[in-house]
mmCIF file of C-alpha atoms and ligand atoms in Angstrom:
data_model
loop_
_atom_site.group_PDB
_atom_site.id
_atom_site.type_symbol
_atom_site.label_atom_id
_atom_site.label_comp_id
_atom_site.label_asym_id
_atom_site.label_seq_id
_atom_site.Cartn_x
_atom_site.Cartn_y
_atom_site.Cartn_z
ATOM 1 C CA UNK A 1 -6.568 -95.874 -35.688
ATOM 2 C CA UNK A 2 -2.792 -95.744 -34.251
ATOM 3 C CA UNK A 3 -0.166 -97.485 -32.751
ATOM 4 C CA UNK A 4 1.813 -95.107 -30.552
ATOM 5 C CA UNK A 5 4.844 -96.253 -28.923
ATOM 6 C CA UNK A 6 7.266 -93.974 -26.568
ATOM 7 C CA UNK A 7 10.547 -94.850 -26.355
ATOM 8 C CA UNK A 8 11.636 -93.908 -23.181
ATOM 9 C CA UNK A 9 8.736 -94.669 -21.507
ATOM 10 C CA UNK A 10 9.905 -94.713 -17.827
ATOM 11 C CA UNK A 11 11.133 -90.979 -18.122
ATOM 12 C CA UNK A 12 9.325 -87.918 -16.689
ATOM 13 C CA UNK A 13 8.502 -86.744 -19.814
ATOM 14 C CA UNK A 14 8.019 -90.389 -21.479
ATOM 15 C CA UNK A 15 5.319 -91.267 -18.755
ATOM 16 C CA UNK A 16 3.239 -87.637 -19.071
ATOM 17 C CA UNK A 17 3.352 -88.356 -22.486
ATOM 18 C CA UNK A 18 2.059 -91.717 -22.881
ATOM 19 C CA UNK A 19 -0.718 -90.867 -20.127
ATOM 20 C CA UNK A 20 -1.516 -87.483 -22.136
ATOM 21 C CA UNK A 21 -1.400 -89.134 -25.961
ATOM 22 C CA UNK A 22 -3.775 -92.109 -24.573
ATOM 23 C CA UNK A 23 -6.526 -89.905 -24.089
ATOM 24 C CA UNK A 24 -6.828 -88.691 -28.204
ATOM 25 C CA UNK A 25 -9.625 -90.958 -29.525
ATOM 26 C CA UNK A 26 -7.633 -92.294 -32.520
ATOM 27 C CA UNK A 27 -4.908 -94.009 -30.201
ATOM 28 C CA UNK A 28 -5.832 -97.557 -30.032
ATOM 29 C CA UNK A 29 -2.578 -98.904 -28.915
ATOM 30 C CA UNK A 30 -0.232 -96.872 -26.470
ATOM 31 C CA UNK A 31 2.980 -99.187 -26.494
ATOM 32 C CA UNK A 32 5.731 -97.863 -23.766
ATOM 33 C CA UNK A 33 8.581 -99.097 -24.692
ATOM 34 C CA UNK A 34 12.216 -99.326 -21.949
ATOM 35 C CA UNK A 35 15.313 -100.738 -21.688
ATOM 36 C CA UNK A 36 15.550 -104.069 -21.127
ATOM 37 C CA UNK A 37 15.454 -104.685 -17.045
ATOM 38 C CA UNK A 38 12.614 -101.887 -16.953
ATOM 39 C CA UNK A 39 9.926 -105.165 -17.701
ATOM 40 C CA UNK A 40 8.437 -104.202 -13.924
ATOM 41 C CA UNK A 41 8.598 -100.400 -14.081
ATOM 42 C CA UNK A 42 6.736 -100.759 -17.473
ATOM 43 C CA UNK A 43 3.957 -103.132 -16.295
ATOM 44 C CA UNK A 44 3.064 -101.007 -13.234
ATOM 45 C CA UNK A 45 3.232 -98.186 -15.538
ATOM 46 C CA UNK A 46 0.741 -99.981 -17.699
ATOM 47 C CA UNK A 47 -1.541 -100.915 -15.172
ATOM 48 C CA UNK A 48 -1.657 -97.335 -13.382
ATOM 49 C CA UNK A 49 -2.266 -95.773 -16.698
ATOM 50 C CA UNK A 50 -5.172 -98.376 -17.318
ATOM 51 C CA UNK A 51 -6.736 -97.518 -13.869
ATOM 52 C CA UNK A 52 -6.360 -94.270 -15.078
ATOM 53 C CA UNK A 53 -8.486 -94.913 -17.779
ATOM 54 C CA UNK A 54 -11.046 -96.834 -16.172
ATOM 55 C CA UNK A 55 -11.774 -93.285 -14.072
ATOM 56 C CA UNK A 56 -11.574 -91.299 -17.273
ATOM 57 C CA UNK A 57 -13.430 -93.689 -20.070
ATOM 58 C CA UNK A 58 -10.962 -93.930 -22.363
ATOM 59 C CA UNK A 59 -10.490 -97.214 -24.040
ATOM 60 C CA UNK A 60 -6.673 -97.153 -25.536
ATOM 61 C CA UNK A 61 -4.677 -100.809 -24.982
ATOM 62 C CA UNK A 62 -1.762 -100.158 -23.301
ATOM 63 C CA UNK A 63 1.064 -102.519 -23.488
ATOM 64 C CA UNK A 64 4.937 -102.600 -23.313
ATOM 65 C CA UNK A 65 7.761 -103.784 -24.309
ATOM 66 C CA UNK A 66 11.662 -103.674 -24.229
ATOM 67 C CA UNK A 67 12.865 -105.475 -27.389
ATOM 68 C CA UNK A 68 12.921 -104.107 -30.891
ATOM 69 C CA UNK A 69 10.245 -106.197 -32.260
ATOM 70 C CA UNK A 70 7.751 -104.700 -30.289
ATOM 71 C CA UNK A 71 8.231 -101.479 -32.518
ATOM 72 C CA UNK A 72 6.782 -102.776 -35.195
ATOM 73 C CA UNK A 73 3.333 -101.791 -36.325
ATOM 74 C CA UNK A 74 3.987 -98.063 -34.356
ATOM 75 C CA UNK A 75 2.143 -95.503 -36.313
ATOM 76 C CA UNK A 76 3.864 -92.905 -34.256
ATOM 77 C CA UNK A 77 7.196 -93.308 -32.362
ATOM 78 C CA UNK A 78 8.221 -90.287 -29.811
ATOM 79 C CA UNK A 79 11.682 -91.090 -28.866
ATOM 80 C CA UNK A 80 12.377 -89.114 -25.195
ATOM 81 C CA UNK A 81 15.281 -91.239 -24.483
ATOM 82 C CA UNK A 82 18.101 -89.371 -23.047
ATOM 83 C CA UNK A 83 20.140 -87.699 -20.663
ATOM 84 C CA UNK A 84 18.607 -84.757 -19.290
ATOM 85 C CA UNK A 85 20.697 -81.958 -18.177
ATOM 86 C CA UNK A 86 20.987 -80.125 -14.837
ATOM 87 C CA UNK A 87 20.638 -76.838 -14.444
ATOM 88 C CA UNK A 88 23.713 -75.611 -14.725
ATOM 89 C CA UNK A 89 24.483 -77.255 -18.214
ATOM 90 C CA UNK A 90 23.305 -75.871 -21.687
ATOM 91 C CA UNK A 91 21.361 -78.702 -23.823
ATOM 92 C CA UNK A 92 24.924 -78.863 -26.204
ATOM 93 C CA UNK A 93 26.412 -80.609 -23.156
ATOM 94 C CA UNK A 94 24.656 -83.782 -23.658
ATOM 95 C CA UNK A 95 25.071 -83.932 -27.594
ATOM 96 C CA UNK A 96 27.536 -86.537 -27.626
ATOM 97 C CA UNK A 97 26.386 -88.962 -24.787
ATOM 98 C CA UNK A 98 22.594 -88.911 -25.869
ATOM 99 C CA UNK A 99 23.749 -89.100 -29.674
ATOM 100 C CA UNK A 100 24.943 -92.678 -28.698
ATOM 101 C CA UNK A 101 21.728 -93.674 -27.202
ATOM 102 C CA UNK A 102 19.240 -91.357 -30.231
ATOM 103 C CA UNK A 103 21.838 -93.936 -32.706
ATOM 104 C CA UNK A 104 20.997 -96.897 -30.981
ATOM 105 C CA UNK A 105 17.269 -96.865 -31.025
ATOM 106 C CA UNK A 106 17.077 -94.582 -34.659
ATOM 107 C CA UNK A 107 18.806 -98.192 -35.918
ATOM 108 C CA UNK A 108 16.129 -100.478 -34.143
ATOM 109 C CA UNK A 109 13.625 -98.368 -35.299
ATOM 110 C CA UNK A 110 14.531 -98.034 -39.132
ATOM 111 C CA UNK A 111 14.579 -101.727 -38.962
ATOM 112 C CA UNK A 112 11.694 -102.484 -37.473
ATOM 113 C CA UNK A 113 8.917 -99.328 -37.949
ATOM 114 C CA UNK A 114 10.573 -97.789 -41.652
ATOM 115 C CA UNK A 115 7.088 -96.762 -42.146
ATOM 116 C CA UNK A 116 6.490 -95.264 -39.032
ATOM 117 C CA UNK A 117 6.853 -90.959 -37.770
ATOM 118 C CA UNK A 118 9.612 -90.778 -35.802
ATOM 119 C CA UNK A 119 9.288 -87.140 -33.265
ATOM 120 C CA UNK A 120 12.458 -86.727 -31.770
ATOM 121 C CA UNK A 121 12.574 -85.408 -27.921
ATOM 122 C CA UNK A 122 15.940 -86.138 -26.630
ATOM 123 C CA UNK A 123 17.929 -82.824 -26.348
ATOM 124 C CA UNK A 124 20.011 -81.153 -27.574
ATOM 125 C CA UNK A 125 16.888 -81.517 -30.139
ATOM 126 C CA UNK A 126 17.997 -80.678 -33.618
ATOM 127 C CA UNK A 127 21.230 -82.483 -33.145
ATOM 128 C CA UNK A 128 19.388 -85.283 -32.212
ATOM 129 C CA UNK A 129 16.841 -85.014 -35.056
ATOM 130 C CA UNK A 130 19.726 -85.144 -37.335
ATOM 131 C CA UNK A 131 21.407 -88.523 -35.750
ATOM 132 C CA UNK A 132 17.969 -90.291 -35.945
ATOM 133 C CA UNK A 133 17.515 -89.267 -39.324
ATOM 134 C CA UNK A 134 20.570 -90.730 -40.413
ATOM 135 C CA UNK A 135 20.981 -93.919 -38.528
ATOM 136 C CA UNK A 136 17.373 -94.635 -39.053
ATOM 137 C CA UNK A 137 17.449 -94.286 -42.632
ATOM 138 C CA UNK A 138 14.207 -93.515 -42.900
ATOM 139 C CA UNK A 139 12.849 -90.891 -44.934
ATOM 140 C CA UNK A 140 13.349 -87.097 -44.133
ATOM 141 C CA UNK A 141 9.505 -86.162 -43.953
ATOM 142 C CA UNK A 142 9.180 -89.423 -41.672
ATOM 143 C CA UNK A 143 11.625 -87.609 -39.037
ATOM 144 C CA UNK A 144 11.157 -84.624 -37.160
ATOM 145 C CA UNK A 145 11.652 -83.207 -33.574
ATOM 146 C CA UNK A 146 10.034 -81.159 -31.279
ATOM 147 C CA UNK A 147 12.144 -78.622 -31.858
ATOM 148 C CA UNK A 148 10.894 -74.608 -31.280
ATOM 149 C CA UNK A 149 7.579 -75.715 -31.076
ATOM 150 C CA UNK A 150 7.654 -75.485 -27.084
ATOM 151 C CA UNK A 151 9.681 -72.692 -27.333
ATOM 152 C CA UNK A 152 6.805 -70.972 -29.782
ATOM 153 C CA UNK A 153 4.019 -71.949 -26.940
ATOM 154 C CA UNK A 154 6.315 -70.027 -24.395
ATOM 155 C CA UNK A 155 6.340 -67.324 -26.053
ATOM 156 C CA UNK A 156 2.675 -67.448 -26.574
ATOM 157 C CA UNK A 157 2.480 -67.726 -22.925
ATOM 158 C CA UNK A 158 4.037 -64.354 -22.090
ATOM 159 C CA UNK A 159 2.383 -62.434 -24.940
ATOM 160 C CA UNK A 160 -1.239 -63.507 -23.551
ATOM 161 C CA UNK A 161 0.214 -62.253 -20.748
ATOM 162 C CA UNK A 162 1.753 -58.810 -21.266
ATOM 163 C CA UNK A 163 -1.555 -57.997 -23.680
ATOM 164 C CA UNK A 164 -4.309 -59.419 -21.204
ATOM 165 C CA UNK A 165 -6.029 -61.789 -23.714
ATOM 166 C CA UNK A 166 -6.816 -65.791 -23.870
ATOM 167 C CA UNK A 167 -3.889 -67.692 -25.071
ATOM 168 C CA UNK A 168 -5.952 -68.578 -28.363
ATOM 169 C CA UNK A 169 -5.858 -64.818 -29.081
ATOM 170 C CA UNK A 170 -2.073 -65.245 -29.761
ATOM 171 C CA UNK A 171 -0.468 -66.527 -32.600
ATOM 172 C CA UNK A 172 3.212 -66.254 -32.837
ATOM 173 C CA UNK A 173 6.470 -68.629 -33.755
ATOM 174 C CA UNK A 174 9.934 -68.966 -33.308
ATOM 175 C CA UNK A 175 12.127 -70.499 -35.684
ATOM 176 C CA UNK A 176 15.897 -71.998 -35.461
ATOM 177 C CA UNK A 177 17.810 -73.695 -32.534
ATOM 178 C CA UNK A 178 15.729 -75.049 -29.539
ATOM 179 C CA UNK A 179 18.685 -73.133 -27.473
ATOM 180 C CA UNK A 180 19.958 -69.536 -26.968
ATOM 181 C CA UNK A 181 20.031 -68.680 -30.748
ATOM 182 C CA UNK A 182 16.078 -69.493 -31.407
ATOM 183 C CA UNK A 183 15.163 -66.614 -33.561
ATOM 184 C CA UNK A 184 11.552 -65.012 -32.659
ATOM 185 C CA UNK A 185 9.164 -64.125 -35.947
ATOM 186 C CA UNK A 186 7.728 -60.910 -34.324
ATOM 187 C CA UNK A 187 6.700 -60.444 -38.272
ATOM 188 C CA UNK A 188 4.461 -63.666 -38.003
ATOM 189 C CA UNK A 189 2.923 -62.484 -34.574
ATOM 190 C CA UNK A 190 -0.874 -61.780 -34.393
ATOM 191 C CA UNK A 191 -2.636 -60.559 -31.493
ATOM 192 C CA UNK A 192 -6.734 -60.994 -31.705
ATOM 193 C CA UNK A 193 -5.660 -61.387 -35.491
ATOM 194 C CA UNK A 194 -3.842 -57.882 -35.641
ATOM 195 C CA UNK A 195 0.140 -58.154 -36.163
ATOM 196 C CA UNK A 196 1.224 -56.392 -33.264
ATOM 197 C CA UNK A 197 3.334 -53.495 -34.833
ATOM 198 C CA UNK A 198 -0.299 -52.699 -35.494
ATOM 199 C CA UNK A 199 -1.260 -52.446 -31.775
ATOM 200 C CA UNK A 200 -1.004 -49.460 -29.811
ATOM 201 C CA UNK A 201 0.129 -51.145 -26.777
ATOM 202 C CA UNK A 202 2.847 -52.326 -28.487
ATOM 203 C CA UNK A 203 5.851 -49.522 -27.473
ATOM 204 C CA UNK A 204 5.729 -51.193 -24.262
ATOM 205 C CA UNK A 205 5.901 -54.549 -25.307
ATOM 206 C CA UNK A 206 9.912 -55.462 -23.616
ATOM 207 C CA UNK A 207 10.679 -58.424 -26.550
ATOM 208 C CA UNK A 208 14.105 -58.588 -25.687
ATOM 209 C CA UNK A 209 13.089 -59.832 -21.635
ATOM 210 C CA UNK A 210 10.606 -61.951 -23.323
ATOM 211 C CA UNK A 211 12.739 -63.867 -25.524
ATOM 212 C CA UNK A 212 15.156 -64.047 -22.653
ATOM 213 C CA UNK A 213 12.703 -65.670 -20.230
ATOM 214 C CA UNK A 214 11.537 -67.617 -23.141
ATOM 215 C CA UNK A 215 15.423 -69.014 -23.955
ATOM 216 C CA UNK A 216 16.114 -69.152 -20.107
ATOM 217 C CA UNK A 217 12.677 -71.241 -19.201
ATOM 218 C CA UNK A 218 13.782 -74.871 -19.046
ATOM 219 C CA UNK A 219 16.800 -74.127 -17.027
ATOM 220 C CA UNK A 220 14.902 -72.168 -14.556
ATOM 221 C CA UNK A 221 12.055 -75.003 -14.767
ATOM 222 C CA UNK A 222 15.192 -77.552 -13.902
ATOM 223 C CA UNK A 223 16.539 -75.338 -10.877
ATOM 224 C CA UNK A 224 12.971 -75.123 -9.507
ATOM 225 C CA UNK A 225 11.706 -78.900 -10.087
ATOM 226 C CA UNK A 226 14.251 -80.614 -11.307
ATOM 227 C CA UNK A 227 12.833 -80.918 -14.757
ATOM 228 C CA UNK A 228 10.148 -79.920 -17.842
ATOM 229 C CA UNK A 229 7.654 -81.940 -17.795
ATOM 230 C CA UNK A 230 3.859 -80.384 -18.402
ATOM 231 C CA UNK A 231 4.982 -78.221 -21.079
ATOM 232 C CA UNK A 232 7.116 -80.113 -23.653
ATOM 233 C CA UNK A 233 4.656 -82.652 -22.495
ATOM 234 C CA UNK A 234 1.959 -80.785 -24.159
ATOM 235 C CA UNK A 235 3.402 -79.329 -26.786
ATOM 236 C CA UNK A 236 4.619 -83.034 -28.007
ATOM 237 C CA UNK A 237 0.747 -84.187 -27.153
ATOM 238 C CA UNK A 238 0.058 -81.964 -29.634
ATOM 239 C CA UNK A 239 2.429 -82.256 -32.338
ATOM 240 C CA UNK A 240 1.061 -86.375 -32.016
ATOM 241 C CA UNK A 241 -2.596 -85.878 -32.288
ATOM 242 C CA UNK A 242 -1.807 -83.649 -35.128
ATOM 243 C CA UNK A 243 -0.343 -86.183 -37.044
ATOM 244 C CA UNK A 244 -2.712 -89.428 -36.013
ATOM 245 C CA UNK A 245 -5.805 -87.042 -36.548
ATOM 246 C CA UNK A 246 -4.319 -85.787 -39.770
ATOM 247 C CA UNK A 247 -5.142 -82.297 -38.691
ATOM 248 C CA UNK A 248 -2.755 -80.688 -41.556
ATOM 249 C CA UNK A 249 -1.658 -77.916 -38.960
ATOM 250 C CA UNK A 250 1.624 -75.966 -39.735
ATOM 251 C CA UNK A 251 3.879 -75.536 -36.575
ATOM 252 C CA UNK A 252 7.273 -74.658 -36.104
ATOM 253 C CA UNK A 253 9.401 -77.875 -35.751
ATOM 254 C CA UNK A 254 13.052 -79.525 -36.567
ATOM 255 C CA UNK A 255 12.951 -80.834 -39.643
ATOM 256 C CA UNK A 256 15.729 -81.596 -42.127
ATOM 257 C CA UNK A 257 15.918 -78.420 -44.453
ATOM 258 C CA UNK A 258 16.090 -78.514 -48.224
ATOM 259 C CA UNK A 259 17.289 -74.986 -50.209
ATOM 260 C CA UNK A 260 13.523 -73.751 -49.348
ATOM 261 C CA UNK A 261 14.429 -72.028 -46.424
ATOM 262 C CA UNK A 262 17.021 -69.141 -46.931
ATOM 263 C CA UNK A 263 19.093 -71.400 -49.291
ATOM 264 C CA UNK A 264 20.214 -73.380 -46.001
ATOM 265 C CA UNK A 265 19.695 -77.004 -46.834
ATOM 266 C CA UNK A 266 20.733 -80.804 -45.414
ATOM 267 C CA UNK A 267 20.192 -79.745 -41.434
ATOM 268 C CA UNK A 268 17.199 -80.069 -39.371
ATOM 269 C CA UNK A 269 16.166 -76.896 -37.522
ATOM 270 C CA UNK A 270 13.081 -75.487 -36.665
ATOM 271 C CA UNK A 271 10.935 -73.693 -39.004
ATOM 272 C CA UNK A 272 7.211 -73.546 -40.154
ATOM 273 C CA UNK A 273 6.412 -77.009 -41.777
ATOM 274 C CA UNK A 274 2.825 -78.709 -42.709
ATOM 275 C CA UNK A 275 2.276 -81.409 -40.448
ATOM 276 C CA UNK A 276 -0.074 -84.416 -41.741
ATOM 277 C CA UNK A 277 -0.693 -88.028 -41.346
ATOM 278 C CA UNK A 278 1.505 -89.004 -44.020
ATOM 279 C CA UNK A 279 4.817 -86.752 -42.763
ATOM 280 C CA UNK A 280 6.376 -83.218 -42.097
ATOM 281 C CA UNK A 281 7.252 -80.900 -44.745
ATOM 282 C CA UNK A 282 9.206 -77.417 -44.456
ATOM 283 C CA UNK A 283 7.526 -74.808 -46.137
ATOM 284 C CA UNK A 284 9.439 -71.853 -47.925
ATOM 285 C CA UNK A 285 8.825 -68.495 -46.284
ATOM 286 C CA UNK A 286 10.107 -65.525 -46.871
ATOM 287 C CA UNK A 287 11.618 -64.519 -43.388
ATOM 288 C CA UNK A 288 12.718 -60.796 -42.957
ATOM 289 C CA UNK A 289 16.078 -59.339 -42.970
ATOM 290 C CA UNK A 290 17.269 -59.183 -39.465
ATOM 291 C CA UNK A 291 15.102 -63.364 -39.297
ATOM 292 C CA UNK A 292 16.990 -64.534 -42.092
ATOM 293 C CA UNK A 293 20.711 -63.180 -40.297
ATOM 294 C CA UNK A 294 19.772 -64.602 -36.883
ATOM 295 C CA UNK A 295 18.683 -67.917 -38.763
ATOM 296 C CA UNK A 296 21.657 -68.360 -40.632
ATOM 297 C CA UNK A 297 23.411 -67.784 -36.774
ATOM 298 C CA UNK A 298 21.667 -70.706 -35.475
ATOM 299 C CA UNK A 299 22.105 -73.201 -38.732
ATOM 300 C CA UNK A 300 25.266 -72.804 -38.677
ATOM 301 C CA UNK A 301 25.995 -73.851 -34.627
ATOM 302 C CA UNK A 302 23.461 -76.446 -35.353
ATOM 303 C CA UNK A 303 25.551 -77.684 -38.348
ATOM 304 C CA UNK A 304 28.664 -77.237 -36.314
ATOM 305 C CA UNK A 305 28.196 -79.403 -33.615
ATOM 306 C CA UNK A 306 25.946 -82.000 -35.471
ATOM 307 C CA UNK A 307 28.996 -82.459 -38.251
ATOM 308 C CA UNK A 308 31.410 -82.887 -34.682
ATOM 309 C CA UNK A 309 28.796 -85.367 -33.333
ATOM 310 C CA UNK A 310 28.280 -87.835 -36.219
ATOM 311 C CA UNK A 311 32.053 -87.508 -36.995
ATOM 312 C CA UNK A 312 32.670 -89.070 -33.744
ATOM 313 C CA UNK A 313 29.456 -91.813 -34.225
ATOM 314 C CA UNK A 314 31.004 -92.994 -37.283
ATOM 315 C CA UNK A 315 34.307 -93.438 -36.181
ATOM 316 C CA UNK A 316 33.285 -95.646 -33.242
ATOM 317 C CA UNK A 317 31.167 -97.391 -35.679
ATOM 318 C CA UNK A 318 34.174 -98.256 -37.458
ATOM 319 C CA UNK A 319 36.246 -99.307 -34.627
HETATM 320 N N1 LIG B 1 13.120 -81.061 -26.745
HETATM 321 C C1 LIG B 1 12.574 -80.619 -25.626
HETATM 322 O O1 LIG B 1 11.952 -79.568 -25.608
HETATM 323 C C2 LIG B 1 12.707 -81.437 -24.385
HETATM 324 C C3 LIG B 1 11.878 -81.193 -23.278
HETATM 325 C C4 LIG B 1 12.054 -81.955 -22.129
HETATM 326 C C5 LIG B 1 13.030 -82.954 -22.093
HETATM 327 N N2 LIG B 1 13.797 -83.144 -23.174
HETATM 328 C C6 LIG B 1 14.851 -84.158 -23.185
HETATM 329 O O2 LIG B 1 14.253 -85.452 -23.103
HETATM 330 C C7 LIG B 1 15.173 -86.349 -22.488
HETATM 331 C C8 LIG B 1 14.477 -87.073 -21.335
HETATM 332 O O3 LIG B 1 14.115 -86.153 -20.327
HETATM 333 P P1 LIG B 1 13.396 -86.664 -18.991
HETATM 334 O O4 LIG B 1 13.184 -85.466 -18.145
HETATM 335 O O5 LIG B 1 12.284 -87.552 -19.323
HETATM 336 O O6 LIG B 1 14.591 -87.534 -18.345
HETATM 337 P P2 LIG B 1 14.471 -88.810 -17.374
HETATM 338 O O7 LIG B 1 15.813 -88.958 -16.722
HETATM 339 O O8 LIG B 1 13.284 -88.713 -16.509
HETATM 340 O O9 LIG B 1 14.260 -90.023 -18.374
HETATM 341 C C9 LIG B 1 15.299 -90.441 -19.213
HETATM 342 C C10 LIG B 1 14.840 -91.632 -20.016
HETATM 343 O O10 LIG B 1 15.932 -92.011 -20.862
HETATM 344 C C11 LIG B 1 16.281 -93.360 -20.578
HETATM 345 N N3 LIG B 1 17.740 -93.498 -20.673
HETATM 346 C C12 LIG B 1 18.669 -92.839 -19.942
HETATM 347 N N4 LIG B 1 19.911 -93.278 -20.291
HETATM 348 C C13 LIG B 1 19.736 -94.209 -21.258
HETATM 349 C C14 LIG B 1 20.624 -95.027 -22.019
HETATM 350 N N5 LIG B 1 21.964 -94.970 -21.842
HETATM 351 N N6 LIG B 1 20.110 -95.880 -22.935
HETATM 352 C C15 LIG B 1 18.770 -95.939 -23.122
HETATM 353 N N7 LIG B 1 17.879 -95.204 -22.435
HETATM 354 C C16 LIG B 1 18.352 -94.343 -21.521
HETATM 355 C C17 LIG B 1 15.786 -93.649 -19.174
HETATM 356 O O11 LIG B 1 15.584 -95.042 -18.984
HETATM 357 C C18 LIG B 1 14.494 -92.853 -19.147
HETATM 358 O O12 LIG B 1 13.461 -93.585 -19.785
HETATM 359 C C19 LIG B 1 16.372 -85.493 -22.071
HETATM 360 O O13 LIG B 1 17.377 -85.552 -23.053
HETATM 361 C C20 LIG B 1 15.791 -84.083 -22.003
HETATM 362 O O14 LIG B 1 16.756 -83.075 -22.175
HETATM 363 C C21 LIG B 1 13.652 -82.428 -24.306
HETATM 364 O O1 LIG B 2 15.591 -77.124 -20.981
HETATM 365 C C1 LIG B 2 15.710 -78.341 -21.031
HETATM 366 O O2 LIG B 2 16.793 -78.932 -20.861
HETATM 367 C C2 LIG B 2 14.493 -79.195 -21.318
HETATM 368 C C3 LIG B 2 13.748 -78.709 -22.519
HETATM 369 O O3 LIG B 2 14.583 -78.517 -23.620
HETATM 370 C C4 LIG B 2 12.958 -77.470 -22.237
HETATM 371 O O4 LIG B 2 13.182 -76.447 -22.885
HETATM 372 O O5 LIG B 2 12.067 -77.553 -21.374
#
């Protein structure tokens, strides 16, 4: 049994979550967790969400809180805190103002959860996955964000699509920056179990639209509706019942990077890891040649911008 606690509980995506998590049989405590002034927000929050279980049998405590003891005991932390950005900003924007707030709460939480999982939401994602890793202190398999896991389910999404089959036909992942230099693994993509160079339908298949609507979804999703919320909603559902039901799955996600992957190493960035109850761990895969350039591409603006980011944490820390 788990506690689950979302930080940034009054959020769009915070609230979907914590509604969506609740229903997974092993959550026994659904803690959503504000800024301090949010007490009211929270509690009606808390009491919808228990009317909402009332209709729907589901018997997870929900409670809430806005101080950093009421972290500890979380099983699970997802940490959606943030900025979002509009649609005419790229998710690099907001790396600086939401590294400030990711800093804040990764310190509360390495004090007060060490042992917990910490998923990391808050965009721009692998940045941020970085910053809570280090101002947590908490170990790297204990940190992880959501990373290309959304972007993987996208893509899944228009493949199902083009081909005319169920979603669970699909299999496919993209690896790298949850941003413009994600890197699609058309090598790892199965249709009905049958990589798809394999399928005659295939010379038709336009990959370079795909991965374009794929990269350009959110900001079309925030130009339409103002934000993402179903989706990533999902796809961190997911990612959360994988770990509290221990269901050993391996999914693309940001994770900090030892040499394993293309000798790239000390960064977190999306690629295949094992997801478990006890953590996240990258797994080494042999990518192909064209994967492995377009990777190194996207470590490198990852590392990049994260070095500029903590560069400016730690000098204000020192101030
Ligand atoms: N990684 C992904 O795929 C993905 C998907 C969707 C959203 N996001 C990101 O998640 C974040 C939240 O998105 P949303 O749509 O829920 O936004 P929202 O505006 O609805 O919610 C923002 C949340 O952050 C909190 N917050 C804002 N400023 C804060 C501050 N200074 N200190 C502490 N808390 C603060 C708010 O109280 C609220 O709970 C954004 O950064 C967004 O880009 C990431
Ligand atoms: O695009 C955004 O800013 C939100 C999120 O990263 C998404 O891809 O839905």
């Amino acid at each position: 049994m788990a506690k689950v606690t979302i930080v940034g509980a009054t959020g769009q995506v915070g609230s979907y979550v914590a509604h969506a998590v609740s229903q997974f049989p092993h959550v026994q405590e659904m803690c959503l967790y504000g800024r301090p002034g949010n007490e009211t927000y929270l509690d009606g929050l808390a009491h919808d969400m228990m009317d909402s279980f009332a209709a729907r049998g589901t018997n997870t405590r929900v409670t809430f809180g806005t101080t950093p003891k009421d972290l500890r005991g979380s099983d699970i932390i997802v940490l959606t805190s943030g900025i979002p950005r509009k649609a005419t900003q790229t998710r690099l924007d907001l790396a600086l103002e939401n590294a400030r707030i990711v800093k804040g709460y990764a310190e509360q939480i390495g004090r007060m959860a060490p042992e917990a999982i910490l998923l990391v939401v808050t965009n721009p994602v692998d940045i941020m996955t970085t910053v809570a890793l280090k101002y947590s202190g908490m170990m790297p398999h204990r940190v992880f964000g959501l990373g290309t896991h959304l972007d993987s389910m996208r893509l899944k999404a228009c493949l199902a699509e083009f081909f005319n089959v169920h979603v669970s036909e699909v299999h496919t992942r993209i690896i790298g920056e949850h941003g413009d230099t994600m890197v699609p693994m058309w090598s790892a993509t199965t249709v009905g179990g049958i990589q798809i160079d394999n399928l005659l339908g295939v010379a038709r298949l336009p990959r370079e639209e795909m991965i374009q609507r794929v990269k350009s979804s959110g900001s079309y999703i925030i130009q339409a509706k103002g934000a993402t919320v179903y989706g990533p909603g999902d796809a961190i559902a997911t990612l959360t019942r994988t770990i509290v039901e221990d269901e050993n799955r391996m999914l693309t996600v940001s994770t900090q990077i030892r040499r394993e992957v293309c000798g790239h190493e000390g960064i977190c960035v999306s690629v295949p890891a094992r997801i478990t109850r006890g953590g996240v761990f990258p797994i080494a895969v042999k990518f192909s040649d064209e994967e492995e350039q377009m990777f190194a591409k996207s470590v490198q603006l990852i590392r990049e911008t994260t070095d500029k980011v903590c560069a400016v944490l730690d000098a204000e820390s020192r101030l």
